[in-house]
PDB file of C-alpha atoms in Angstrom:
ATOM      1  CA  UNK A   1      -8.726 -19.876 -17.782  1.00 81.00           C
ATOM      2  CA  UNK A   2      -8.395 -15.905 -16.569  1.00 89.00           C
ATOM      3  CA  UNK A   3      -4.935 -15.005 -15.731  1.00 93.00           C
ATOM      4  CA  UNK A   4      -5.088 -14.665 -11.826  1.00 96.00           C
ATOM      5  CA  UNK A   5      -7.299 -17.385 -11.352  1.00 95.00           C
ATOM      6  CA  UNK A   6      -6.381 -18.957  -8.100  1.00 95.00           C
ATOM      7  CA  UNK A   7      -4.135 -16.537  -6.526  1.00 97.00           C
ATOM      8  CA  UNK A   8      -4.611 -14.204  -3.637  1.00 98.00           C
ATOM      9  CA  UNK A   9      -3.870 -11.025  -3.560  1.00 98.00           C
ATOM     10  CA  UNK A  10      -3.583  -8.933  -0.117  1.00 98.00           C
ATOM     11  CA  UNK A  11      -4.305  -4.784  -0.791  1.00 98.00           C
ATOM     12  CA  UNK A  12      -2.614  -2.285   2.252  1.00 98.00           C
ATOM     13  CA  UNK A  13      -5.123   1.092   1.734  1.00 96.00           C
ATOM     14  CA  UNK A  14      -7.450  -1.012  -0.424  1.00 95.00           C
ATOM     15  CA  UNK A  15     -10.734   0.975   0.176  1.00 95.00           C
ATOM     16  CA  UNK A  16      -9.881   4.179  -2.086  1.00 93.00           C
ATOM     17  CA  UNK A  17      -7.457   4.980  -5.330  1.00 92.00           C
ATOM     18  CA  UNK A  18      -4.708   3.459  -6.413  1.00 93.00           C
ATOM     19  CA  UNK A  19      -5.458   0.398  -4.200  1.00 95.00           C
ATOM     20  CA  UNK A  20      -8.634   0.096  -4.992  1.00 95.00           C
ATOM     21  CA  UNK A  21      -7.819   0.655  -8.720  1.00 94.00           C
ATOM     22  CA  UNK A  22      -5.045  -2.689  -8.608  1.00 95.00           C
ATOM     23  CA  UNK A  23      -7.794  -4.710  -6.314  1.00 96.00           C
ATOM     24  CA  UNK A  24     -10.370  -4.062  -8.816  1.00 96.00           C
ATOM     25  CA  UNK A  25      -8.396  -4.744 -12.125  1.00 95.00           C
ATOM     26  CA  UNK A  26      -7.078  -8.114  -9.920  1.00 96.00           C
ATOM     27  CA  UNK A  27     -10.123  -9.677  -9.603  1.00 96.00           C
ATOM     28  CA  UNK A  28     -11.404  -9.152 -12.720  1.00 95.00           C
ATOM     29  CA  UNK A  29      -8.705 -11.418 -13.998  1.00 96.00           C
ATOM     30  CA  UNK A  30     -10.721 -14.079 -11.271  1.00 96.00           C
ATOM     31  CA  UNK A  31      -8.025 -13.365  -8.276  1.00 97.00           C
ATOM     32  CA  UNK A  32      -9.190 -13.747  -4.453  1.00 97.00           C
ATOM     33  CA  UNK A  33      -8.251 -10.623  -3.265  1.00 98.00           C
ATOM     34  CA  UNK A  34      -8.362  -9.007   0.278  1.00 98.00           C
ATOM     35  CA  UNK A  35      -8.340  -5.797   1.838  1.00 98.00           C
ATOM     36  CA  UNK A  36      -7.289  -3.629   4.334  1.00 98.00           C
ATOM     37  CA  UNK A  37      -7.764  -0.349   5.890  1.00 97.00           C
ATOM     38  CA  UNK A  38      -8.608   1.633   8.498  1.00 95.00           C
ATOM     39  CA  UNK A  39     -11.921   2.804   7.619  1.00 95.00           C
ATOM     40  CA  UNK A  40     -14.860   0.683   8.171  1.00 96.00           C
ATOM     41  CA  UNK A  41     -17.543   2.102   5.811  1.00 97.00           C
ATOM     42  CA  UNK A  42     -15.196   2.555   3.085  1.00 96.00           C
ATOM     43  CA  UNK A  43     -13.638  -0.791   3.189  1.00 97.00           C
ATOM     44  CA  UNK A  44     -16.769  -2.542   2.664  1.00 97.00           C
ATOM     45  CA  UNK A  45     -18.464  -0.788   0.269  1.00 97.00           C
ATOM     46  CA  UNK A  46     -14.729  -1.680  -1.540  1.00 97.00           C
ATOM     47  CA  UNK A  47     -14.714  -4.768  -0.930  1.00 97.00           C
ATOM     48  CA  UNK A  48     -18.669  -4.711  -2.244  1.00 96.00           C
ATOM     49  CA  UNK A  49     -17.414  -3.316  -5.706  1.00 95.00           C
ATOM     50  CA  UNK A  50     -14.212  -5.346  -6.034  1.00 96.00           C
ATOM     51  CA  UNK A  51     -16.613  -8.843  -5.430  1.00 95.00           C
ATOM     52  CA  UNK A  52     -18.478  -7.005  -8.295  1.00 94.00           C
ATOM     53  CA  UNK A  53     -15.492  -6.801 -10.838  1.00 88.00           C
ATOM     54  CA  UNK A  54     -15.729 -10.802 -10.760  1.00 90.00           C
ATOM     55  CA  UNK A  55     -13.347 -11.623  -7.571  1.00 87.00           C
ATOM     56  CA  UNK A  56     -13.389 -15.271  -7.033  1.00 93.00           C
ATOM     57  CA  UNK A  57     -13.927 -14.476  -3.052  1.00 96.00           C
ATOM     58  CA  UNK A  58     -13.449 -11.361  -1.258  1.00 97.00           C
ATOM     59  CA  UNK A  59     -12.654 -10.297   2.153  1.00 97.00           C
ATOM     60  CA  UNK A  60     -11.195  -7.498   4.248  1.00 98.00           C
ATOM     61  CA  UNK A  61     -10.003  -6.711   7.396  1.00 98.00           C
ATOM     62  CA  UNK A  62     -10.173  -2.765   9.335  1.00 98.00           C
ATOM     63  CA  UNK A  63      -7.241  -2.103  11.000  1.00 97.00           C
ATOM     64  CA  UNK A  64      -5.017   0.912  12.303  1.00 97.00           C
ATOM     65  CA  UNK A  65      -2.350   0.813   9.892  1.00 97.00           C
ATOM     66  CA  UNK A  66      -0.012   2.991  11.794  1.00 97.00           C
ATOM     67  CA  UNK A  67       0.410  -0.147  14.227  1.00 98.00           C
ATOM     68  CA  UNK A  68       1.909  -2.891  14.216  1.00 98.00           C
ATOM     69  CA  UNK A  69      -0.562  -4.474  16.146  1.00 98.00           C
ATOM     70  CA  UNK A  70      -3.156  -3.398  13.592  1.00 98.00           C
ATOM     71  CA  UNK A  71      -0.326  -4.287  10.863  1.00 98.00           C
ATOM     72  CA  UNK A  72      -0.139  -8.350  12.756  1.00 97.00           C
ATOM     73  CA  UNK A  73      -3.399  -8.502  12.726  1.00 98.00           C
ATOM     74  CA  UNK A  74      -4.206  -7.907   8.909  1.00 98.00           C
ATOM     75  CA  UNK A  75      -2.002  -9.583   7.471  1.00 97.00           C
ATOM     76  CA  UNK A  76      -3.019 -12.764  10.094  1.00 97.00           C
ATOM     77  CA  UNK A  77      -6.865 -12.557   8.587  1.00 98.00           C
ATOM     78  CA  UNK A  78      -5.760 -12.721   5.290  1.00 97.00           C
ATOM     79  CA  UNK A  79      -3.325 -15.601   5.675  1.00 97.00           C
ATOM     80  CA  UNK A  80      -6.669 -16.977   7.784  1.00 97.00           C
ATOM     81  CA  UNK A  81      -8.718 -16.434   5.270  1.00 97.00           C
ATOM     82  CA  UNK A  82      -7.149 -17.479   2.140  1.00 97.00           C
ATOM     83  CA  UNK A  83      -4.763 -19.746   3.826  1.00 96.00           C
ATOM     84  CA  UNK A  84      -1.608 -18.263   1.516  1.00 96.00           C
ATOM     85  CA  UNK A  85      -0.627 -14.817  -0.296  1.00 98.00           C
ATOM     86  CA  UNK A  86       0.325 -14.981  -3.560  1.00 98.00           C
ATOM     87  CA  UNK A  87       0.646 -11.107  -4.213  1.00 98.00           C
ATOM     88  CA  UNK A  88       1.033  -8.389  -1.506  1.00 98.00           C
ATOM     89  CA  UNK A  89       0.638  -4.761  -2.831  1.00 98.00           C
ATOM     90  CA  UNK A  90       1.039  -1.901  -0.501  1.00 98.00           C
ATOM     91  CA  UNK A  91      -1.069   1.515  -1.218  1.00 96.00           C
ATOM     92  CA  UNK A  92      -1.266   2.474   2.351  1.00 96.00           C
ATOM     93  CA  UNK A  93      -0.443   5.754   2.813  1.00 89.00           C
ATOM     94  CA  UNK A  94      -0.955   9.675   2.561  1.00 82.00           C
ATOM     95  CA  UNK A  95       1.236  12.178   3.660  1.00 87.00           C
ATOM     96  CA  UNK A  96       0.842  15.216   4.643  1.00 88.00           C
ATOM     97  CA  UNK A  97       2.301  18.306   2.714  1.00 87.00           C
ATOM     98  CA  UNK A  98       3.342  21.720   4.515  1.00 90.00           C
ATOM     99  CA  UNK A  99       5.863  24.649   5.041  1.00 90.00           C
ATOM    100  CA  UNK A 100       9.001  23.893   6.848  1.00 91.00           C
ATOM    101  CA  UNK A 101       9.807  24.856   9.649  1.00 92.00           C
ATOM    102  CA  UNK A 102       6.400  25.591  10.585  1.00 92.00           C
ATOM    103  CA  UNK A 103       5.132  21.556  10.077  1.00 94.00           C
ATOM    104  CA  UNK A 104       4.154  20.103  12.867  1.00 95.00           C
ATOM    105  CA  UNK A 105       6.673  16.713  14.316  1.00 95.00           C
ATOM    106  CA  UNK A 106       3.830  14.253  14.062  1.00 95.00           C
ATOM    107  CA  UNK A 107       3.196  15.000  10.370  1.00 95.00           C
ATOM    108  CA  UNK A 108       6.643  13.247   9.842  1.00 96.00           C
ATOM    109  CA  UNK A 109       5.486  10.660  12.415  1.00 96.00           C
ATOM    110  CA  UNK A 110       2.758   9.934  10.975  1.00 96.00           C
ATOM    111  CA  UNK A 111       3.407   9.937   7.240  1.00 95.00           C
ATOM    112  CA  UNK A 112       6.220   7.220   8.249  1.00 97.00           C
ATOM    113  CA  UNK A 113       3.956   5.457  10.360  1.00 97.00           C
ATOM    114  CA  UNK A 114       1.339   4.388   7.702  1.00 96.00           C
ATOM    115  CA  UNK A 115       3.638   4.480   4.234  1.00 96.00           C
ATOM    116  CA  UNK A 116       6.793   2.976   5.649  1.00 98.00           C
ATOM    117  CA  UNK A 117       6.819   1.897   8.634  1.00 98.00           C
ATOM    118  CA  UNK A 118       3.414  -0.139   7.685  1.00 98.00           C
ATOM    119  CA  UNK A 119       5.221  -1.518   4.101  1.00 98.00           C
ATOM    120  CA  UNK A 120       8.113  -2.992   6.423  1.00 98.00           C
ATOM    121  CA  UNK A 121       5.277  -4.782   8.705  1.00 98.00           C
ATOM    122  CA  UNK A 122       3.257  -6.401   6.198  1.00 98.00           C
ATOM    123  CA  UNK A 123       5.877  -7.755   3.842  1.00 98.00           C
ATOM    124  CA  UNK A 124       7.379  -9.219   6.505  1.00 97.00           C
ATOM    125  CA  UNK A 125       4.417 -11.233   7.858  1.00 95.00           C
ATOM    126  CA  UNK A 126       3.594 -13.333   5.075  1.00 97.00           C
ATOM    127  CA  UNK A 127       7.145 -13.255   3.144  1.00 98.00           C
ATOM    128  CA  UNK A 128       7.394 -17.104   4.292  1.00 97.00           C
ATOM    129  CA  UNK A 129       4.106 -17.595   2.528  1.00 97.00           C
ATOM    130  CA  UNK A 130       5.710 -15.508  -0.509  1.00 98.00           C
ATOM    131  CA  UNK A 131       8.271 -17.535  -0.824  1.00 98.00           C
ATOM    132  CA  UNK A 132       7.249 -20.348  -0.791  1.00 98.00           C
ATOM    133  CA  UNK A 133       4.461 -19.385  -3.527  1.00 97.00           C
ATOM    134  CA  UNK A 134       7.508 -17.483  -5.225  1.00 98.00           C
ATOM    135  CA  UNK A 135       4.867 -14.301  -4.862  1.00 98.00           C
ATOM    136  CA  UNK A 136       5.531 -10.392  -5.957  1.00 98.00           C
ATOM    137  CA  UNK A 137       5.570  -7.411  -3.868  1.00 98.00           C
ATOM    138  CA  UNK A 138       4.235  -4.435  -5.715  1.00 98.00           C
ATOM    139  CA  UNK A 139       5.175  -1.252  -3.251  1.00 98.00           C
ATOM    140  CA  UNK A 140       2.948   2.142  -4.828  1.00 96.00           C
ATOM    141  CA  UNK A 141       5.858   4.875  -3.609  1.00 95.00           C
ATOM    142  CA  UNK A 142       5.291   8.159  -5.733  1.00 88.00           C
ATOM    143  CA  UNK A 143       7.244  10.591  -7.839  1.00 84.00           C
ATOM    144  CA  UNK A 144       8.209  12.831  -4.778  1.00 84.00           C
ATOM    145  CA  UNK A 145      10.885  10.668  -3.786  1.00 87.00           C
ATOM    146  CA  UNK A 146      13.073  11.184  -6.280  1.00 89.00           C
ATOM    147  CA  UNK A 147      11.476  15.253  -6.995  1.00 89.00           C
ATOM    148  CA  UNK A 148      12.457  16.472  -3.430  1.00 89.00           C
ATOM    149  CA  UNK A 149       9.524  19.695  -2.765  1.00 90.00           C
ATOM    150  CA  UNK A 150       9.911  22.511   0.104  1.00 92.00           C
ATOM    151  CA  UNK A 151       5.978  22.485   0.461  1.00 90.00           C
ATOM    152  CA  UNK A 152       5.909  18.658   0.546  1.00 89.00           C
ATOM    153  CA  UNK A 153       9.047  17.261   2.697  1.00 94.00           C
ATOM    154  CA  UNK A 154       6.923  14.906   4.606  1.00 94.00           C
ATOM    155  CA  UNK A 155       6.057  13.032   1.093  1.00 92.00           C
ATOM    156  CA  UNK A 156       9.506  13.412  -0.409  1.00 93.00           C
ATOM    157  CA  UNK A 157      11.266  11.729   2.861  1.00 95.00           C
ATOM    158  CA  UNK A 158       8.776   9.050   2.922  1.00 96.00           C
ATOM    159  CA  UNK A 159       8.884   7.755  -0.452  1.00 95.00           C
ATOM    160  CA  UNK A 160      12.412   8.024  -0.595  1.00 96.00           C
ATOM    161  CA  UNK A 161      12.586   6.285   2.495  1.00 97.00           C
ATOM    162  CA  UNK A 162      10.215   3.615   0.720  1.00 97.00           C
ATOM    163  CA  UNK A 163      11.754   3.199  -2.248  1.00 97.00           C
ATOM    164  CA  UNK A 164      14.966   2.571  -1.138  1.00 97.00           C
ATOM    165  CA  UNK A 165      14.041  -0.010   0.909  1.00 98.00           C
ATOM    166  CA  UNK A 166      11.874  -1.424  -1.699  1.00 98.00           C
ATOM    167  CA  UNK A 167      14.807  -1.524  -3.661  1.00 97.00           C
ATOM    168  CA  UNK A 168      16.666  -3.279  -0.975  1.00 98.00           C
ATOM    169  CA  UNK A 169      13.666  -6.051  -0.490  1.00 98.00           C
ATOM    170  CA  UNK A 170      14.186  -6.770  -4.096  1.00 98.00           C
ATOM    171  CA  UNK A 171      17.477  -8.635  -3.770  1.00 98.00           C
ATOM    172  CA  UNK A 172      16.295 -10.006  -0.494  1.00 98.00           C
ATOM    173  CA  UNK A 173      13.550 -11.019  -3.201  1.00 98.00           C
ATOM    174  CA  UNK A 174      16.292 -12.486  -5.717  1.00 98.00           C
ATOM    175  CA  UNK A 175      16.918 -15.073  -2.506  1.00 98.00           C
ATOM    176  CA  UNK A 176      13.784 -16.158  -1.727  1.00 98.00           C
ATOM    177  CA  UNK A 177      12.556 -16.385  -5.722  1.00 98.00           C
ATOM    178  CA  UNK A 178       9.774 -13.255  -4.442  1.00 98.00           C
ATOM    179  CA  UNK A 179       9.154 -10.405  -7.111  1.00 98.00           C
ATOM    180  CA  UNK A 180       9.664  -7.011  -5.633  1.00 98.00           C
ATOM    181  CA  UNK A 181       8.462  -3.826  -7.519  1.00 97.00           C
ATOM    182  CA  UNK A 182       8.332  -0.746  -6.760  1.00 96.00           C
ATOM    183  CA  UNK A 183       5.267   1.958  -8.812  1.00 94.00           C
ATOM    184  CA  UNK A 184       6.416   5.329  -8.819  1.00 85.00           C
ATOM    185  CA  UNK A 185       2.827   6.933 -10.727  1.00 79.00           C
ATOM    186  CA  UNK A 186       2.276  10.002 -11.476  1.00 62.00           C
ATOM    187  CA  UNK A 187      -0.278  12.441 -11.028  1.00 55.00           C
ATOM    188  CA  UNK A 188      -3.103  10.383 -10.701  1.00 55.00           C
ATOM    189  CA  UNK A 189      -6.697  11.032 -10.452  1.00 49.00           C
ATOM    190  CA  UNK A 190      -7.954  10.356  -7.299  1.00 50.00           C
ATOM    191  CA  UNK A 191      -9.350  11.755  -3.853  1.00 59.00           C
ATOM    192  CA  UNK A 192      -5.550  11.855  -2.699  1.00 51.00           C
ATOM    193  CA  UNK A 193      -4.615  14.017  -5.727  1.00 49.00           C
ATOM    194  CA  UNK A 194      -7.256  16.348  -5.128  1.00 50.00           C
ATOM    195  CA  UNK A 195      -6.339  16.650  -1.515  1.00 53.00           C
ATOM    196  CA  UNK A 196      -2.719  17.814  -2.199  1.00 50.00           C
ATOM    197  CA  UNK A 197      -4.037  20.204  -4.903  1.00 44.00           C
ATOM    198  CA  UNK A 198      -6.045  21.355  -1.679  1.00 52.00           C
ATOM    199  CA  UNK A 199      -4.102  22.226   0.300  1.00 53.00           C
ATOM    200  CA  UNK A 200      -1.035  24.089  -1.871  1.00 52.00           C
ATOM    201  CA  UNK A 201      -3.759  26.286  -2.812  1.00 51.00           C
ATOM    202  CA  UNK A 202      -4.237  26.606   0.684  1.00 62.00           C
ATOM    203  CA  UNK A 203      -0.258  27.026   1.779  1.00 57.00           C
ATOM    204  CA  UNK A 204       0.110  29.352  -0.925  1.00 59.00           C
ATOM    205  CA  UNK A 205      -2.775  31.792  -0.690  1.00 62.00           C
TER     206      UNK A 205
END
């Protein structure tokens, strides 16, 4: 029997990067995997890749996770597909670098909408199922939560907020028997890292 056989996994931001890598690893261990992100083409390709890695079942939902309606629709879709949720991994979110005070207000609003507010909303909706199944929540946060940088203020602020929320949610998890963890990944070779380096090069040129 594979390690995650019989488990249903919900991954936000599962169309690429760390989210897709998590989904593929869990699929390889026999989990049923459900992906959510905003790009239909990427998401469809990611679902095929996860299926090829041996997932017991694969589903996906295209939604704008920056919005409450989008988050609720994605969470409803996973519960409709699998009837329950054992593991939720939040990997959505791509905050923008910039130089203060010229960075537009929209960058901060957008950063919190996708990475922070989506984490709150997407954990809230399946929480009763996670509680019933003694489930797990994993938030992919980021090292900038602990290492503020003048050219990455949005990312630092959003990651710090998500880390704080995750710690509080872990306390709630102790009450409800839901295991909550957050991960501060170091430099991980993804398209996201390439984008950060490109933005910094442009800002410093």
